[in-house]
mmCIF file of C-alpha atoms in Angstrom:
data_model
loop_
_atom_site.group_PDB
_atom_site.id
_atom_site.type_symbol
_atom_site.label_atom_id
_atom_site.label_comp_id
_atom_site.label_asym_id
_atom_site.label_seq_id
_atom_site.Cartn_x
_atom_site.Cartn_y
_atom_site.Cartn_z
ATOM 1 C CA UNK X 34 7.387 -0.671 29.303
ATOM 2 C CA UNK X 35 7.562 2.777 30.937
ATOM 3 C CA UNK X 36 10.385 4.863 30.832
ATOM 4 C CA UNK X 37 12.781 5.424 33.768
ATOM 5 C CA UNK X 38 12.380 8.020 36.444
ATOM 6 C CA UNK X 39 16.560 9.056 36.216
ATOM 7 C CA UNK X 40 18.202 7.459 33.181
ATOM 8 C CA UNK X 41 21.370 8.557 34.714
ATOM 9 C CA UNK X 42 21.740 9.831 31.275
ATOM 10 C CA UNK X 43 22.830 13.508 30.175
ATOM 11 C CA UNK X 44 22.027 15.849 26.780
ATOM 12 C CA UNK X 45 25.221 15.678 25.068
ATOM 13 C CA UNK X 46 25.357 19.320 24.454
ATOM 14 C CA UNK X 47 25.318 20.540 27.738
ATOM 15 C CA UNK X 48 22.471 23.719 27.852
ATOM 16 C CA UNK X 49 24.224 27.431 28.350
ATOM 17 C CA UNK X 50 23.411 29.018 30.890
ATOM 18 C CA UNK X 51 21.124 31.316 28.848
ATOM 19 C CA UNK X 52 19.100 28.433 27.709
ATOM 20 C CA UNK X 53 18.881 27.405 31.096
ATOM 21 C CA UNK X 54 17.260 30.529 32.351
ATOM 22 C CA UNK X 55 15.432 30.862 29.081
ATOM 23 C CA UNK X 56 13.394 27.584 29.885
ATOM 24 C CA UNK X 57 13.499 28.216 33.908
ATOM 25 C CA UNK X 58 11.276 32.089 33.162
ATOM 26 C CA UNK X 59 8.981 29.869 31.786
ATOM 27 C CA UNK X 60 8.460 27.176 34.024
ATOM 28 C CA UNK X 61 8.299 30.303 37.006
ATOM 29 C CA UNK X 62 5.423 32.004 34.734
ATOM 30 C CA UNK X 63 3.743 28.137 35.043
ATOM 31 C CA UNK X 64 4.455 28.404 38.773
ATOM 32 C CA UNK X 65 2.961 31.564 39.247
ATOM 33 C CA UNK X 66 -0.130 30.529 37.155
ATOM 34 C CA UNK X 67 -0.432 27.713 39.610
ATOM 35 C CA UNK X 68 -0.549 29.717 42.449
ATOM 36 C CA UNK X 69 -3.076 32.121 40.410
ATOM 37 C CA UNK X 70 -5.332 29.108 40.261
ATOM 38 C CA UNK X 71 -5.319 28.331 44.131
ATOM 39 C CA UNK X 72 -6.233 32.229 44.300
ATOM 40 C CA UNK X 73 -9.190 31.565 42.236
ATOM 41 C CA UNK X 74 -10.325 28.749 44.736
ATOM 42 C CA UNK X 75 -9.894 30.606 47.575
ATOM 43 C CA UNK X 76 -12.024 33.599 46.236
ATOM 44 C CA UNK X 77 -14.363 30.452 45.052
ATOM 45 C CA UNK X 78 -14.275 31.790 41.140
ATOM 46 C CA UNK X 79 -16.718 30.437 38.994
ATOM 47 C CA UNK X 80 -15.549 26.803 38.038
ATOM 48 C CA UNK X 81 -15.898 27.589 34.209
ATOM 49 C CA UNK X 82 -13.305 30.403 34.720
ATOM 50 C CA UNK X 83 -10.791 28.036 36.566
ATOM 51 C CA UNK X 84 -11.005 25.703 33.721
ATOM 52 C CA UNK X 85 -10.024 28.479 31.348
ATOM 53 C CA UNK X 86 -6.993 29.553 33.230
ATOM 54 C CA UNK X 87 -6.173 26.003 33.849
ATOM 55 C CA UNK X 88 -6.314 24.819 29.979
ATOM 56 C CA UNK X 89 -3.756 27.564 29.782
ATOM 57 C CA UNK X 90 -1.951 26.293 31.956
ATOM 58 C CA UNK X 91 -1.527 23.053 29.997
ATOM 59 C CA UNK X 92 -0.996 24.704 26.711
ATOM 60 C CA UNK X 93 2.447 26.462 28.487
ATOM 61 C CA UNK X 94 3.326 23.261 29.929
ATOM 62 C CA UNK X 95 3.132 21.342 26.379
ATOM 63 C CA UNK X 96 4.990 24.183 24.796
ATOM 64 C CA UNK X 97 7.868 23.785 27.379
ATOM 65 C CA UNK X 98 7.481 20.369 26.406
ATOM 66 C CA UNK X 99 7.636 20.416 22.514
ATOM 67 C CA UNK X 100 11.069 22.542 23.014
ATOM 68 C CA UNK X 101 12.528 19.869 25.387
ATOM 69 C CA UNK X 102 11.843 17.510 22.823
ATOM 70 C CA UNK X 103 12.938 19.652 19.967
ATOM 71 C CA UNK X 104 16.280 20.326 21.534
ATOM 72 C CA UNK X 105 16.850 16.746 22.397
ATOM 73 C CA UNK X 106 15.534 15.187 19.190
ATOM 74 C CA UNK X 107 17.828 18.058 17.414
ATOM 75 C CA UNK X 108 21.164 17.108 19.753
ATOM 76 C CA UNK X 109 20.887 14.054 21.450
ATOM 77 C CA UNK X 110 18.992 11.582 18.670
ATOM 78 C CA UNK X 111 20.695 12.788 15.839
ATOM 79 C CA UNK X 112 24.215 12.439 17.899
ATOM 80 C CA UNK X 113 23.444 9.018 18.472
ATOM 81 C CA UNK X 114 22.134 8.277 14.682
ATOM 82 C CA UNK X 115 25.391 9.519 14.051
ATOM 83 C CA UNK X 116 27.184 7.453 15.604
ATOM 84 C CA UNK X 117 24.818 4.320 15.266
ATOM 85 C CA UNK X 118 23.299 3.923 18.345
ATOM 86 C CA UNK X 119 19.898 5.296 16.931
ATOM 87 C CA UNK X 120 17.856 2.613 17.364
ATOM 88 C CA UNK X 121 17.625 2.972 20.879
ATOM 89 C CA UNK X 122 17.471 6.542 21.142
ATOM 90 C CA UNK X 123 14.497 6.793 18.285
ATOM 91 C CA UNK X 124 12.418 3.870 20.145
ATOM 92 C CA UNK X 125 12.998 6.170 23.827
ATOM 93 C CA UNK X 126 12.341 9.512 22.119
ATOM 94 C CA UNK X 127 8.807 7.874 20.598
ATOM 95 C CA UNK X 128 7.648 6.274 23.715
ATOM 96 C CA UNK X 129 8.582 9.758 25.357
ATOM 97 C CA UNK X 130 6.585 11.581 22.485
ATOM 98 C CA UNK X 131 3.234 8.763 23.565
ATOM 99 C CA UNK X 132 3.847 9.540 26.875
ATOM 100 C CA UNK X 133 3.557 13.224 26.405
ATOM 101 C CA UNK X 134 0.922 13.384 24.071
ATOM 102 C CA UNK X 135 -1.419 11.012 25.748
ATOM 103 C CA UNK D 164 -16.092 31.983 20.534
ATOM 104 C CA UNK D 165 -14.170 32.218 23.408
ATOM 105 C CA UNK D 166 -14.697 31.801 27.060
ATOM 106 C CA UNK D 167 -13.920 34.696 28.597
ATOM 107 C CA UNK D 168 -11.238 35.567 31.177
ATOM 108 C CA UNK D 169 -13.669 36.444 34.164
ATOM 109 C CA UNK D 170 -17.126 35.945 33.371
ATOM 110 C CA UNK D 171 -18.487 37.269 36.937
ATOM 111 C CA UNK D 172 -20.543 34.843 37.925
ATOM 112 C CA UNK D 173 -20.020 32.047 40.677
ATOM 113 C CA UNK D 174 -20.462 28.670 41.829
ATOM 114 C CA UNK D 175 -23.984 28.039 42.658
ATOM 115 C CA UNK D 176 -23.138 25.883 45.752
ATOM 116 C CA UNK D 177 -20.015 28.243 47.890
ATOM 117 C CA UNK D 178 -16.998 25.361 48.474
ATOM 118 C CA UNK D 179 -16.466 24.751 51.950
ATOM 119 C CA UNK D 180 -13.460 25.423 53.573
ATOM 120 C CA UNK D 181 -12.175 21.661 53.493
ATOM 121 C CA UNK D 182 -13.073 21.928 49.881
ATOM 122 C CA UNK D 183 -11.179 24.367 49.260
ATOM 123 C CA UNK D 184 -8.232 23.146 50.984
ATOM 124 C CA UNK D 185 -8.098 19.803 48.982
ATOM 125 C CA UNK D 186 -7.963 21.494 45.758
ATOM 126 C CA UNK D 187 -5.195 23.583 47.129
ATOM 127 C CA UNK D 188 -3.108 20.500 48.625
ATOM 128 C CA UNK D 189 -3.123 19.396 45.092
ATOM 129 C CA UNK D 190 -2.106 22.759 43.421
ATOM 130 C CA UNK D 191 0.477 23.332 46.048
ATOM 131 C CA UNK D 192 1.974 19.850 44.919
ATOM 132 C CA UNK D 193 1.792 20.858 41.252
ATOM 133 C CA UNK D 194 3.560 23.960 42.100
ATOM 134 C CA UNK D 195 6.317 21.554 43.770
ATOM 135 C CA UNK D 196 6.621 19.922 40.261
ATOM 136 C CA UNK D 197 6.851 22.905 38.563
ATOM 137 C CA UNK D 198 9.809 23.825 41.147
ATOM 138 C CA UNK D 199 11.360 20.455 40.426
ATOM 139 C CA UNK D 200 11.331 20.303 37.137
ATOM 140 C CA UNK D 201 13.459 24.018 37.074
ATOM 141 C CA UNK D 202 15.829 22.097 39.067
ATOM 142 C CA UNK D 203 16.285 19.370 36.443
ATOM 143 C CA UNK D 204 17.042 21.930 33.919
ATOM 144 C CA UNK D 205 19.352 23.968 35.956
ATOM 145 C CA UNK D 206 20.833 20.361 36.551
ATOM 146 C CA UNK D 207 20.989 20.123 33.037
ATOM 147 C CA UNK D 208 19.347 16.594 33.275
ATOM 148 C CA UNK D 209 18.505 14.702 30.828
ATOM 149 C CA UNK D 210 15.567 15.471 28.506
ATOM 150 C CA UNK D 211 14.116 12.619 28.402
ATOM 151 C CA UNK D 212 13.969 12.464 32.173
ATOM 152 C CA UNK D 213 12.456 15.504 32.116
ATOM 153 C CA UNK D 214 9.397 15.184 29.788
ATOM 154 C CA UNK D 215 8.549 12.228 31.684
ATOM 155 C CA UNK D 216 8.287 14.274 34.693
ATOM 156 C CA UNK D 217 6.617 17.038 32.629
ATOM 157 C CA UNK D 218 3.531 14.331 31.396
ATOM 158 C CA UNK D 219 3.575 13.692 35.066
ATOM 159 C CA UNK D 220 2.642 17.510 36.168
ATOM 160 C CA UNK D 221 -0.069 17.357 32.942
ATOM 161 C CA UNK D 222 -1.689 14.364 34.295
ATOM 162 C CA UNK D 223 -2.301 15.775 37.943
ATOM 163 C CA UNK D 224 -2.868 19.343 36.298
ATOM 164 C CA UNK D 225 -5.807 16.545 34.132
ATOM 165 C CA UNK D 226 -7.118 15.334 37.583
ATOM 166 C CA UNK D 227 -7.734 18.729 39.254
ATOM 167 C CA UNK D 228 -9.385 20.106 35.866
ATOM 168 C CA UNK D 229 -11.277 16.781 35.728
ATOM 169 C CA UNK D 230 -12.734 17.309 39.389
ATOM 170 C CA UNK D 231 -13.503 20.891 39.126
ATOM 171 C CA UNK D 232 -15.846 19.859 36.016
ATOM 172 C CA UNK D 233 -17.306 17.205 38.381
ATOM 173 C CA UNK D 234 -18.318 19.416 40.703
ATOM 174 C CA UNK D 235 -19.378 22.206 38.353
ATOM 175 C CA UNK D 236 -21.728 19.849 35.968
ATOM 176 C CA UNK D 237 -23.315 18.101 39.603
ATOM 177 C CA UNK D 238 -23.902 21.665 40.842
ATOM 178 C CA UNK D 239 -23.846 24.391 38.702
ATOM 179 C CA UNK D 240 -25.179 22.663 35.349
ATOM 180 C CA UNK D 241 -27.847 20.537 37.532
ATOM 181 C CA UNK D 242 -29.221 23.780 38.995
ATOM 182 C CA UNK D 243 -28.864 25.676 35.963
ATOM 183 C CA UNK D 244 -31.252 22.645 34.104
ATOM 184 C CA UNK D 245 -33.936 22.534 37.290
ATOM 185 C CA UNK D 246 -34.506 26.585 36.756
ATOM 186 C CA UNK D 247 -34.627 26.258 33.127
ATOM 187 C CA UNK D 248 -31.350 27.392 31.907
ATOM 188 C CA UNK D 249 -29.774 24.387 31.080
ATOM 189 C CA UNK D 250 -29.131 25.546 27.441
ATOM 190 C CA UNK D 251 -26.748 28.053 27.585
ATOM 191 C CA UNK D 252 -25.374 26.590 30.954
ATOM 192 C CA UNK D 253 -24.833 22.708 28.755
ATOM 193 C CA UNK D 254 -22.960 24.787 25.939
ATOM 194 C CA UNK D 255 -21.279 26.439 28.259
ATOM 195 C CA UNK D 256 -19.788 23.302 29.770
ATOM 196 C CA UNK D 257 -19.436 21.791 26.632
ATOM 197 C CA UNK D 258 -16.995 24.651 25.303
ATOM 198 C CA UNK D 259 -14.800 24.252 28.132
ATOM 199 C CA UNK D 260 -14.765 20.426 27.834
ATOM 200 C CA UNK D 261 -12.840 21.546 24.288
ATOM 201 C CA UNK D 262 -10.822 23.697 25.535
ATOM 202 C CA UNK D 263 -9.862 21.906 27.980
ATOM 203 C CA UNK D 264 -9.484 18.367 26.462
ATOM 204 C CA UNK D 265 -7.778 20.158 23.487
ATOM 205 C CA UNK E 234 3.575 26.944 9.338
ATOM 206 C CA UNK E 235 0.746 23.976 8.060
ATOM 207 C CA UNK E 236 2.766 21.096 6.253
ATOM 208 C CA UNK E 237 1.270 20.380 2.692
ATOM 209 C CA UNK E 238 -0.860 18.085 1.967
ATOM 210 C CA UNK E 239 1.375 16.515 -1.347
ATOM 211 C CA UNK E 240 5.068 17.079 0.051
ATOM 212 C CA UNK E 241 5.946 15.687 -3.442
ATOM 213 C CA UNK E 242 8.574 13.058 -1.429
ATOM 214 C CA UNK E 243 8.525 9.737 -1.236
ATOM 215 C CA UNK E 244 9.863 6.733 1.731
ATOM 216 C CA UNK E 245 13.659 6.019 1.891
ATOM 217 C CA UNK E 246 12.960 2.725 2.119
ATOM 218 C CA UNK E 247 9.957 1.019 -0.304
ATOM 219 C CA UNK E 248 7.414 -0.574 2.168
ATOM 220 C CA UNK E 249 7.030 -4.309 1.004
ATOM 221 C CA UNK E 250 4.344 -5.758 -0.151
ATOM 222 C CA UNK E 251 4.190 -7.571 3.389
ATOM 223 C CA UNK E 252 4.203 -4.040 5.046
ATOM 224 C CA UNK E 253 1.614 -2.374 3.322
ATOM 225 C CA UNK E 254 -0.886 -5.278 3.984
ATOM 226 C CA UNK E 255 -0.129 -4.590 7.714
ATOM 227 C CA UNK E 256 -1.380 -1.699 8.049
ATOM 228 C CA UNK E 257 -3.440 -2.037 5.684
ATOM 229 C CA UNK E 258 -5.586 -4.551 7.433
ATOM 230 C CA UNK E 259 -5.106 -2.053 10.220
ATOM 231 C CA UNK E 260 -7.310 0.211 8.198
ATOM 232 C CA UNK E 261 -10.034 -2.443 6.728
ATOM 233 C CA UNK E 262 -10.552 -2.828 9.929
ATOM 234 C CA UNK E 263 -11.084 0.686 11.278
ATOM 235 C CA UNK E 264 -13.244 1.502 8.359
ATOM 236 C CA UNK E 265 -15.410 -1.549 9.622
ATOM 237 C CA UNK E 266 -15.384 0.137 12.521
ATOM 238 C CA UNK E 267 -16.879 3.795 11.122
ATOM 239 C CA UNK E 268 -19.304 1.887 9.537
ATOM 240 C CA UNK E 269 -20.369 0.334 12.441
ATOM 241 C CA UNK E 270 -20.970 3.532 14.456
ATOM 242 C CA UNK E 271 -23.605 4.227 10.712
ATOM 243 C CA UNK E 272 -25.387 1.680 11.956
ATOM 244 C CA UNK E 273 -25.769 2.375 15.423
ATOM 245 C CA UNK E 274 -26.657 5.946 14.429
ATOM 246 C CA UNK E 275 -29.376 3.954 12.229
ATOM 247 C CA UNK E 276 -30.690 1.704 15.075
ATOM 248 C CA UNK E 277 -30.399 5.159 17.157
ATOM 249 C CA UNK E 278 -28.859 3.546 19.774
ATOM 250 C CA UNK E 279 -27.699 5.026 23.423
ATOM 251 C CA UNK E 280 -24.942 8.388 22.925
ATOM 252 C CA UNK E 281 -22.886 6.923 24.853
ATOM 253 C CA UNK E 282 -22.531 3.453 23.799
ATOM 254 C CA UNK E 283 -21.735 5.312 20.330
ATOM 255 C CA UNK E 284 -19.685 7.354 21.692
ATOM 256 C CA UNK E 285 -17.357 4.564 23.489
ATOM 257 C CA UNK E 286 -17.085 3.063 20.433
ATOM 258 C CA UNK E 287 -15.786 6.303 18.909
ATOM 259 C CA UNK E 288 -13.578 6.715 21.475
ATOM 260 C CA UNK E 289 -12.050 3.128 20.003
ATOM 261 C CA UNK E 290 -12.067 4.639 16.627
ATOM 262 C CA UNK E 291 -9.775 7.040 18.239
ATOM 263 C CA UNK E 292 -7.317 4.457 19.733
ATOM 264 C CA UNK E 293 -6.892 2.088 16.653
ATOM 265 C CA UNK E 294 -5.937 5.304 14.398
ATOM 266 C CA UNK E 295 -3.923 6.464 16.539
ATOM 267 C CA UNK E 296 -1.530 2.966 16.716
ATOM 268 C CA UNK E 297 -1.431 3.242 13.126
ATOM 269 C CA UNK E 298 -0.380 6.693 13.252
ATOM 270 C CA UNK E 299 2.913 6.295 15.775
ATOM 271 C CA UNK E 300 3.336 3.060 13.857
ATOM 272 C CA UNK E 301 3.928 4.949 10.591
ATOM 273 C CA UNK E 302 5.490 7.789 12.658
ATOM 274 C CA UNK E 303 8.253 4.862 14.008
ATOM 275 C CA UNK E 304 8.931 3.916 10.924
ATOM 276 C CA UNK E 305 9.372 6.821 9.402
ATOM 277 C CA UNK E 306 11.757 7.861 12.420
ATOM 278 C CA UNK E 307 13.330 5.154 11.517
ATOM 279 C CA UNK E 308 14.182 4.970 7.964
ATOM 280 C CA UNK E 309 13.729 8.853 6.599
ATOM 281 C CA UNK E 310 14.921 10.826 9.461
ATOM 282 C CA UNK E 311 17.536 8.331 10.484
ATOM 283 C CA UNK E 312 18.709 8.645 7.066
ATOM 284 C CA UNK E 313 18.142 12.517 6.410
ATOM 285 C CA UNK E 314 20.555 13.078 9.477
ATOM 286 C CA UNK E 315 23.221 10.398 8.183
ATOM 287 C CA UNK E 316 23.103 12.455 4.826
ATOM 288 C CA UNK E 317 23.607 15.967 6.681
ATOM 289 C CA UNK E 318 20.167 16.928 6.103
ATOM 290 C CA UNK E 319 18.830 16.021 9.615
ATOM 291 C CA UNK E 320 17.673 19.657 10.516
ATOM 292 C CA UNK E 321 15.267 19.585 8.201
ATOM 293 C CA UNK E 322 13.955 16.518 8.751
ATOM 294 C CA UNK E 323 13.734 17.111 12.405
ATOM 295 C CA UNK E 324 11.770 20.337 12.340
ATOM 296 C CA UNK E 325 9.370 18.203 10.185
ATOM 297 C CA UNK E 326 9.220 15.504 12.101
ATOM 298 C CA UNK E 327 8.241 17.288 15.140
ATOM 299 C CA UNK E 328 5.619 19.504 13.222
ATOM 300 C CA UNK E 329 3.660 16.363 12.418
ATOM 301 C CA UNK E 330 4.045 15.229 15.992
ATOM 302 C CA UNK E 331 2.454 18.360 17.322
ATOM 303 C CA UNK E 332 -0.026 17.771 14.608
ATOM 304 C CA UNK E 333 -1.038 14.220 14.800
ATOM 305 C CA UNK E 334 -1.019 15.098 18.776
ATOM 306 C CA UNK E 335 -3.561 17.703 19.617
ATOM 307 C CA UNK J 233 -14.705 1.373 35.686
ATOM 308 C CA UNK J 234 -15.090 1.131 32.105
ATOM 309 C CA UNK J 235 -17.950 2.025 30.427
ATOM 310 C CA UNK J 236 -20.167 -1.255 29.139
ATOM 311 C CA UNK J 237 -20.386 -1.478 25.500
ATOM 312 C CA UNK J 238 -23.778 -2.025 25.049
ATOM 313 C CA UNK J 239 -25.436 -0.273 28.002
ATOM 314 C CA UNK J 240 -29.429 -1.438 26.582
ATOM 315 C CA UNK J 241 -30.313 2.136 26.990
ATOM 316 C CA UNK J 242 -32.184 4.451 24.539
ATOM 317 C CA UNK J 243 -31.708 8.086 23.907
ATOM 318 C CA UNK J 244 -34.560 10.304 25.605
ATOM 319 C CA UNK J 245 -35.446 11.830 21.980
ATOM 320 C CA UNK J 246 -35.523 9.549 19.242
ATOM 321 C CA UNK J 247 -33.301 10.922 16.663
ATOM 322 C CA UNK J 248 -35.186 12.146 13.135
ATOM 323 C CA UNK J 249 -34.123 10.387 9.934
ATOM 324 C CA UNK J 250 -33.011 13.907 9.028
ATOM 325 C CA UNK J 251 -30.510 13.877 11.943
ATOM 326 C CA UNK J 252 -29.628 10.398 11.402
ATOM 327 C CA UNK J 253 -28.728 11.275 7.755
ATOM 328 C CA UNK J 254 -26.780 14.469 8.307
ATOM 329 C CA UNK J 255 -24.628 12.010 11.020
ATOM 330 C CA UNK J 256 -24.154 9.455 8.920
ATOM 331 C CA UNK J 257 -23.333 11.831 5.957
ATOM 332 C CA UNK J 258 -20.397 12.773 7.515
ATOM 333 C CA UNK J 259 -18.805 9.168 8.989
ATOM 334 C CA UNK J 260 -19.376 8.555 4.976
ATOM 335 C CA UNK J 261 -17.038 11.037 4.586
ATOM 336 C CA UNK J 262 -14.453 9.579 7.361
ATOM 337 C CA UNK J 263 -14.926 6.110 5.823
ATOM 338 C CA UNK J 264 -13.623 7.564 2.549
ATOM 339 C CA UNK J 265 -10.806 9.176 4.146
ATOM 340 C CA UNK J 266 -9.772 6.205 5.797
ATOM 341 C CA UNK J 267 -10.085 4.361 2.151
ATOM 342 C CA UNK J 268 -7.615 7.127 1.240
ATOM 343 C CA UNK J 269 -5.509 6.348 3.308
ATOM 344 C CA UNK J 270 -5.202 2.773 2.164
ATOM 345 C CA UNK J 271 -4.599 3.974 -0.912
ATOM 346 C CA UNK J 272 -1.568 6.434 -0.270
ATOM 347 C CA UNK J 273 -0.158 3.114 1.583
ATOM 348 C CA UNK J 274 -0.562 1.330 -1.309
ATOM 349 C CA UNK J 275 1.237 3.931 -3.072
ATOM 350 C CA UNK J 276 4.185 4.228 -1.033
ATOM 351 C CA UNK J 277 3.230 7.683 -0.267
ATOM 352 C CA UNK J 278 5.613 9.808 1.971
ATOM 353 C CA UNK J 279 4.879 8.738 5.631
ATOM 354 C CA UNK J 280 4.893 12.471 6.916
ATOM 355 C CA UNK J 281 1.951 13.210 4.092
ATOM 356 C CA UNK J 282 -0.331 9.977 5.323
ATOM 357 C CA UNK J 283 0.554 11.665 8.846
ATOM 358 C CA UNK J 284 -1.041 14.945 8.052
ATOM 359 C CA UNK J 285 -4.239 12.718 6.305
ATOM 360 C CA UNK J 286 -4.396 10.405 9.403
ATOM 361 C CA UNK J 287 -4.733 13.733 11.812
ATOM 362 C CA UNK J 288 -7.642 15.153 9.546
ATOM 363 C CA UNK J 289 -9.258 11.757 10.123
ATOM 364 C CA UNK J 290 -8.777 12.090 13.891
ATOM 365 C CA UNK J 291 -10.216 15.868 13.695
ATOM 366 C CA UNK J 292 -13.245 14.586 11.852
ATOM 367 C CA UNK J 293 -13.957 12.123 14.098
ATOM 368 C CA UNK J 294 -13.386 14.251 17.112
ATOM 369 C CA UNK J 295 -16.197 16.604 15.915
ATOM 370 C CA UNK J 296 -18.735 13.667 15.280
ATOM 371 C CA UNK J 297 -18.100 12.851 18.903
ATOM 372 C CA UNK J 298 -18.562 16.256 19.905
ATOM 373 C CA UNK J 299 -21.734 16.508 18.798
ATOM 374 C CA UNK J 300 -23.219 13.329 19.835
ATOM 375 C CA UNK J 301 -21.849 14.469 23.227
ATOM 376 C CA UNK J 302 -23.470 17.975 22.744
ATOM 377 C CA UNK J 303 -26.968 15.925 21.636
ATOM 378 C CA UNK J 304 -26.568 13.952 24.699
ATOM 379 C CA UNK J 305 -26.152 16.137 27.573
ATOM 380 C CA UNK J 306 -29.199 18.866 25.841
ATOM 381 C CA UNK J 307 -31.559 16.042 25.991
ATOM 382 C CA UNK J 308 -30.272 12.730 27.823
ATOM 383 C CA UNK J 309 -28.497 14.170 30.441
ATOM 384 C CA UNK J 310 -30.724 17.622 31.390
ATOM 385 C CA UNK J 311 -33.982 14.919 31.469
ATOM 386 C CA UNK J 312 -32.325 12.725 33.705
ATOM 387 C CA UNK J 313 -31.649 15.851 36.152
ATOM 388 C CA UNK J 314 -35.281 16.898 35.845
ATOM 389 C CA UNK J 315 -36.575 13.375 36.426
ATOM 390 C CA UNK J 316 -33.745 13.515 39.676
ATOM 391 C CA UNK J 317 -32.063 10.900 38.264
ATOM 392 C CA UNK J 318 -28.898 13.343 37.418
ATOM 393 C CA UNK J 319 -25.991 12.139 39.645
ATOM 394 C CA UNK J 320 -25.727 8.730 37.634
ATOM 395 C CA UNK J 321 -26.319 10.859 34.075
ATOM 396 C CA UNK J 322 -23.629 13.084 35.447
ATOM 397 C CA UNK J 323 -21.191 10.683 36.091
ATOM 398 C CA UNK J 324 -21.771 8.411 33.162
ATOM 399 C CA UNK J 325 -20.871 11.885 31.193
ATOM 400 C CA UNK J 326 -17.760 12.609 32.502
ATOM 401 C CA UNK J 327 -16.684 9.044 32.600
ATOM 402 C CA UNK J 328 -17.111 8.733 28.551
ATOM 403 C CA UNK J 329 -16.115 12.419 28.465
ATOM 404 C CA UNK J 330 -12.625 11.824 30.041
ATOM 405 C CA UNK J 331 -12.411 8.423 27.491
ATOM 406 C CA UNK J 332 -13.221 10.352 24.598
ATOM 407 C CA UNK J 333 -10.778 13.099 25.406
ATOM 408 C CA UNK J 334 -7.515 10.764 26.223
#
């Protein structure tokens, strides 16, 4: 079973605005290596070089990532262990953590 | 070792144009992604939402790396092993592979 | 951080005897499976053949790895957060994950 | 298109028993582990501790792989390109490449 493009759910600590912008100066420095990378194919760089910029892309993607999942496993799986609805969010929070790491 | 950051050299066959241009398409949709997913936090959506959309911009990020080592192995590796270079060219590739697939 | 190899703790919940022979089995039967790539390295048979079968190696452990992972989401961390103690158990919990999925 | 099991092929260089032994040496050791993990089931061990085992099985196997892979493209694939039969070896590379490296 794959898991829902909008749950319609939402954390249940709702991020500060500092977190927010925290996460968001990361995603822009992915954004802007993404654009480096078409650069490097218009200038025709060396495929070998590409590759090494774009494996770094995908280690600041999966660090984004691993905090999402922190945060959430931190707020929103423990809130519902709490108050016993944690079987469902431990089974969506592991076939989130497949997904991811696949 | 590492792969270095620029290693001057370049593709042994130039990309054409169109090449160029698909490779792009698909790093210009990336870069949408990337965009959207800043929306979702600033949204404050939910996590889980979000890391599914986040293994989505790793699997296309997975594609592009995927055919730049196609083309890079059926060019630049091939030629490399018809003038008697293959060695260093074959470990070369096989580093990135690593790095890449890490 | 590395986590240690002997964390001295033990399951909130015993496995039963049912449980253990699960996975188990699981394991009897990926250890068939290493030795059968020893043989195929013996008969020297085709890389890649050997190295599809590897790749199965691959898959099997890893089922038994997010089945131990769900159970251990489950039981221990469920638990850990019901007793108060669910920080710690989280941070764990997700440094395994990040191990078990590079 | 998966790759066939048994593809009836041969590797270009017969490997030496030497070779064969140093290979085999080490999926010894990766049998072993996996026994060890048996045993820390049996045991009851801490699920987070057969984790950390289970990902130093999946490291060990990933560098077997590697170097079959690294043994296959020095001497399978680079004779295939000098013989001009290099687009298939190419392909059939990258196809067990991106299997290996899911």
């Amino acid at each position: 079973m794959e898991l829902p493009e909008d749950s319609g759910k939402k954390p249940v600590k709702p991020r500060s605005d500092e977190e927010k912008q925290q996460i968001n100066n990361r995603l822009k420095r992915i954004e802007g290596q993404v654009r480096g990378i078409q650069k490097m194919v218009e200038d025709d760089r060396y495929c070998v070089d590409t590759l090494v910029q774009i494996s770094a892309i995908k280690n600041a993607i999966d660090k984004v990532g691993y905090s999402l999942l922190e945060r959430h496993t931190h707020h929103c799986v423990a809130n519902a262990i709490h108050n016993g609805e944690g079987e469902e969010a431990i089974d969506e929070l592991l076939k989130v953590v497949q997904q991811f790491a696949k």
